[in-house]
């Protein structure tokens, strides 16, 4: 595994991290705990040291399932790994099927309760990277950043970040307590946050890319006949998995196939290598429940695309017809 540093923070993480949400949330019923414990141990032995979770990743019966899983499974490796978790959202109508609207809340007292709960569930005395899961429009970024500064002084968190941030929010928060990384949606199908690259470069902030494979579509494993459980799997309502979307994405699949053949790689590896080769401070966190995918994803760090190749890919993507892609759950105002 290759390693890289998130911005100027000094936080060294594996070039490809492991997004753990799908083990417990949004991708069908939670996976078998014993199997996932073994998979997490395998990941550490392969060289993964960056594991991403959140207090909100779970089920109606066990809302914090994912943190509990990681806390127990990763405890033997605690001093060898970096754990990122998140605070600041709850789900609207979590018992209903399909995707759920999220309700942001970043009041200082809520953050305090959240960090204590996460520390307990993760069975650790510190959180390496603590993300604000979504911006709360009712709380100023300076107020959130001041809470983070206090938590860092207390040693409860070591670094902090913001998920799905805007430039203004990032700048204001960073001026109070330096932000180590943002965590935004980014893939060949969702490139809107490339506009933040100059700001991240200026401030020395890393970019943790979630959904780097467009929720699995860019693996090219799925077809128009793939079906998902509407009650437990968000992909059942994601636009890129509609039957007609596969035909709309034929050019994208053809590009991935061509690049895969040229570089003796898989489409997923090409998708990850494309962003890894853009900037040294970008770290994708694809999720999986399968050992073969874990090995496949880690291999992306060994694929080198030249800047000329990356620019050519970008030009093709810019001029390519694609389907709509899932852009995230709607955000509802906290009342």
XYZ file of C-alpha atoms in Angstrom:
335
model
C 0.000 0.000 0.000
C 1.101 3.529 -0.721
C 0.433 6.232 1.842
C -0.250 9.937 1.612
C -0.808 12.902 3.907
C -4.128 14.704 4.150
C -3.192 18.291 3.338
C -0.707 19.933 5.689
C -2.022 18.156 8.759
C 0.593 15.433 8.978
C -2.166 12.815 9.155
C -0.755 9.883 7.174
C -3.287 7.492 5.720
C -3.358 4.686 3.187
C -3.797 6.027 -0.350
C -7.058 4.087 -0.522
C -9.179 3.978 2.612
C -12.090 1.727 3.490
C -15.564 3.193 3.723
C -17.383 0.957 6.189
C -20.938 2.297 5.927
C -22.169 -0.460 3.622
C -21.364 -3.135 6.169
C -24.250 -1.859 8.280
C -26.285 0.699 6.382
C -27.827 1.567 3.005
C -26.601 -1.439 1.007
C -29.019 -4.095 2.132
C -29.381 -5.813 5.482
C -26.293 -5.531 7.725
C -23.563 -8.010 6.881
C -22.576 -10.865 9.153
C -20.513 -9.445 12.026
C -18.054 -12.320 12.103
C -17.392 -12.032 8.384
C -16.925 -8.264 8.573
C -14.606 -8.602 11.575
C -12.453 -10.930 9.504
C -12.588 -8.598 6.517
C -11.466 -5.627 8.614
C -8.548 -7.627 9.968
C -7.631 -8.622 6.410
C -7.711 -4.965 5.410
C -5.228 -4.022 8.133
C -2.885 -6.814 7.135
C -3.052 -5.663 3.481
C -1.957 -2.168 4.463
C -5.220 -0.293 4.830
C -4.927 2.007 7.812
C -7.787 4.440 7.158
C -11.302 3.383 8.169
C -14.349 5.619 7.799
C -17.607 5.328 9.726
C -20.259 7.552 11.339
C -22.529 7.511 14.347
C -25.515 7.472 11.964
C -24.579 4.290 10.078
C -26.918 1.630 11.329
C -30.481 0.341 11.283
C -33.705 1.402 13.022
C -33.095 -1.405 15.535
C -29.428 -0.522 16.042
C -28.747 3.050 14.868
C -25.026 2.875 15.753
C -24.293 -0.580 14.356
C -21.274 0.423 12.275
C -19.324 2.177 15.022
C -19.928 -0.780 17.325
C -18.679 -3.174 14.658
C -15.490 -1.184 14.055
C -14.863 -0.612 17.740
C -14.740 -4.318 18.475
C -13.112 -5.471 15.223
C -10.359 -2.859 15.079
C -9.479 -2.691 18.780
C -6.517 -5.123 18.395
C -5.035 -2.825 15.728
C -5.856 0.542 17.296
C -2.328 1.930 17.337
C -1.779 1.019 13.673
C -4.846 2.662 12.183
C -6.663 5.944 11.615
C -10.380 6.006 12.425
C -12.649 8.688 11.005
C -16.200 9.081 12.248
C -18.868 11.744 11.943
C -21.405 13.701 13.966
C -24.286 15.944 13.146
C -27.167 14.167 11.401
C -30.207 12.063 12.177
C -32.589 10.445 9.712
C -36.123 11.518 9.029
C -38.529 8.546 9.188
C -35.787 5.898 9.477
C -38.347 3.086 9.639
C -39.589 3.754 6.117
C -38.010 2.035 3.076
C -35.744 3.770 0.587
C -33.390 6.682 1.091
C -34.019 8.888 4.099
C -33.853 12.648 4.368
C -31.204 13.787 6.813
C -31.729 16.323 9.578
C -28.529 18.221 10.454
C -27.821 19.369 13.991
C -24.462 20.748 15.111
C -25.354 22.427 18.371
C -22.368 22.333 20.759
C -24.235 20.223 23.308
C -25.196 17.706 20.606
C -21.587 17.501 19.414
C -20.449 16.861 22.979
C -22.902 13.996 23.406
C -21.968 12.602 20.011
C -18.241 12.513 20.614
C -18.668 10.737 23.938
C -20.960 8.168 22.343
C -18.569 7.551 19.458
C -15.579 7.174 21.763
C -17.468 4.591 23.773
C -18.710 2.605 20.779
C -15.332 2.728 19.021
C -13.652 1.558 22.243
C -10.978 4.219 21.991
C -9.726 7.255 23.882
C -9.411 9.462 20.797
C -10.925 9.918 17.357
C -8.267 10.486 14.731
C -10.461 12.451 12.317
C -13.865 13.804 13.317
C -16.142 15.006 10.507
C -19.154 17.261 10.659
C -21.461 15.016 8.633
C -23.546 17.798 7.077
C -23.612 21.570 7.465
C -26.230 22.800 9.928
C -27.625 26.068 8.544
C -28.680 27.144 12.035
C -25.160 27.008 13.512
C -22.328 29.259 12.370
C -19.157 27.499 11.151
C -17.075 29.451 13.659
C -19.118 28.004 16.518
C -18.626 24.443 15.277
C -14.895 25.066 14.761
C -14.524 26.384 18.299
C -16.037 23.169 19.682
C -13.580 21.194 17.539
C -10.675 23.282 18.858
C -11.736 22.500 22.417
C -12.069 18.783 21.684
C -8.576 18.788 20.163
C -7.171 20.543 23.246
C -8.857 17.906 25.409
C -7.343 15.100 23.306
C -10.708 13.584 22.442
C -10.159 14.198 18.738
C -6.869 14.709 16.902
C -8.109 16.266 13.649
C -11.395 17.482 12.247
C -13.093 17.841 8.900
C -16.309 18.768 7.133
C -18.407 16.600 4.845
C -20.228 18.117 1.840
C -18.820 21.555 2.544
C -18.872 24.737 0.524
C -15.940 27.074 0.031
C -17.366 29.802 2.267
C -18.154 27.424 5.107
C -14.717 25.816 4.858
C -12.870 29.128 4.898
C -14.789 30.444 7.900
C -14.362 27.238 9.889
C -10.697 26.873 8.949
C -9.936 30.394 10.205
C -10.923 29.328 13.737
C -9.580 25.760 13.849
C -7.548 24.384 10.914
C -9.485 21.764 8.946
C -7.528 18.619 8.107
C -9.797 17.287 5.359
C -13.129 17.656 3.676
C -15.173 14.606 2.746
C -17.270 15.206 -0.342
C -18.875 13.075 -3.023
C -16.496 12.613 -5.961
C -16.331 10.276 -8.919
C -16.128 10.309 -12.709
C -19.879 10.922 -12.639
C -19.857 13.587 -9.898
C -17.115 16.161 -10.420
C -18.754 19.320 -9.085
C -16.331 19.643 -6.185
C -13.289 19.929 -8.412
C -13.972 23.656 -8.129
C -12.735 23.408 -4.534
C -9.296 22.093 -5.523
C -7.607 25.540 -5.615
C -9.047 26.361 -2.186
C -7.879 23.062 -0.713
C -4.433 23.657 -2.193
C -4.334 27.165 -0.744
C -5.442 26.108 2.749
C -3.542 22.828 2.871
C -6.675 20.716 3.319
C -7.038 17.100 2.153
C -9.940 15.638 0.172
C -11.506 12.340 1.268
C -13.627 11.192 -1.660
C -16.752 9.207 -0.810
C -18.799 7.284 -3.368
C -15.711 7.244 -5.651
C -17.232 4.439 -7.723
C -20.658 6.097 -8.036
C -22.099 3.669 -5.490
C -20.583 0.731 -7.346
C -21.723 1.520 -10.885
C -18.159 2.228 -12.070
C -17.065 -1.280 -11.206
C -19.157 -2.257 -14.272
C -20.217 -5.275 -12.235
C -23.909 -4.330 -12.399
C -26.221 -4.522 -15.407
C -29.646 -3.249 -16.394
C -31.060 -6.442 -14.889
C -29.522 -5.897 -11.440
C -32.098 -5.552 -8.691
C -31.862 -4.209 -5.146
C -34.098 -4.473 -2.087
C -36.079 -1.222 -1.957
C -36.582 -1.529 1.789
C -32.907 -1.700 2.764
C -30.757 -0.798 -0.252
C -30.445 2.818 -1.378
C -29.327 1.697 -4.858
C -32.908 0.651 -5.597
C -33.822 4.343 -5.869
C -30.563 5.718 -7.292
C -30.936 7.092 -10.824
C -27.716 5.548 -12.183
C -29.141 2.062 -11.568
C -32.343 2.589 -13.540
C -32.661 0.243 -16.499
C -32.398 3.037 -19.053
C -29.314 4.506 -17.367
C -27.076 1.664 -18.466
C -27.621 2.532 -22.117
C -27.095 6.219 -21.335
C -23.729 5.339 -19.753
C -22.432 3.200 -22.611
C -19.755 5.745 -23.530
C -18.521 5.862 -19.944
C -18.352 2.086 -19.726
C -16.497 1.975 -23.048
C -13.950 4.500 -21.754
C -13.366 2.427 -18.627
C -13.026 -0.764 -20.662
C -10.480 0.828 -22.977
C -8.389 2.251 -20.136
C -8.592 -1.029 -18.250
C -7.166 -2.887 -21.228
C -4.405 -0.319 -21.713
C -3.310 -0.440 -18.076
C -4.045 -4.117 -17.351
C -6.445 -3.053 -14.627
C -10.129 -3.241 -13.767
C -12.668 -0.440 -14.321
C -12.838 0.160 -10.572
C -9.066 0.497 -10.372
C -9.030 2.954 -13.254
C -11.797 5.007 -11.608
C -9.802 5.239 -8.384
C -6.409 5.761 -10.040
C -7.871 8.653 -12.047
C -8.547 10.650 -8.876
C -5.444 9.451 -7.019
C -3.283 10.795 -9.841
C -5.021 14.176 -9.857
C -3.694 15.416 -6.517
C -1.457 13.839 -3.839
C -3.915 14.811 -1.106
C -6.989 13.017 -2.512
C -7.911 9.778 -0.722
C -10.874 7.724 -1.989
C -12.764 5.521 0.470
C -14.645 2.892 -1.550
C -16.701 0.493 0.506
C -17.035 -3.247 0.195
C -18.101 -6.406 1.989
C -15.899 -8.674 -0.134
C -12.246 -9.655 0.109
C -11.810 -9.693 -3.674
C -12.978 -6.069 -3.905
C -10.729 -5.106 -1.001
C -7.750 -6.445 -2.937
C -8.933 -4.874 -6.169
C -9.351 -1.415 -4.652
C -5.965 -1.412 -2.979
C -4.370 -2.212 -6.334
C -5.507 1.132 -7.720
C -2.738 2.852 -5.752
C -0.150 1.126 -7.953
C -1.606 2.395 -11.246
C 0.069 5.548 -12.511
C -1.713 7.777 -14.996
C 0.226 10.727 -16.393
C -1.199 14.214 -16.093
C -1.702 14.146 -19.849
C -3.748 10.957 -19.536
C -5.804 12.434 -16.694
C -6.478 15.607 -18.674
C -7.540 13.581 -21.696
C -9.912 11.524 -19.548
C -11.362 14.737 -18.123
C -11.934 16.087 -21.620
C -13.764 12.916 -22.607
C -15.875 13.034 -19.455
C -16.698 16.690 -20.087
C -18.129 15.871 -23.496
C -19.765 12.565 -22.678
C -23.439 11.757 -22.317
C -24.169 10.221 -18.905
C -27.190 9.355 -16.859
C -28.174 11.255 -13.773
C -26.269 10.067 -10.692
C -27.343 9.969 -7.047
C -26.354 13.248 -5.423
C -27.190 12.528 -1.812
C -30.193 12.327 0.480
C -32.285 15.498 0.843
C -31.567 17.673 3.849
C -34.456 18.775 6.080
C -34.422 21.656 8.512
C -34.057 20.755 12.179
C -37.206 21.814 14.034
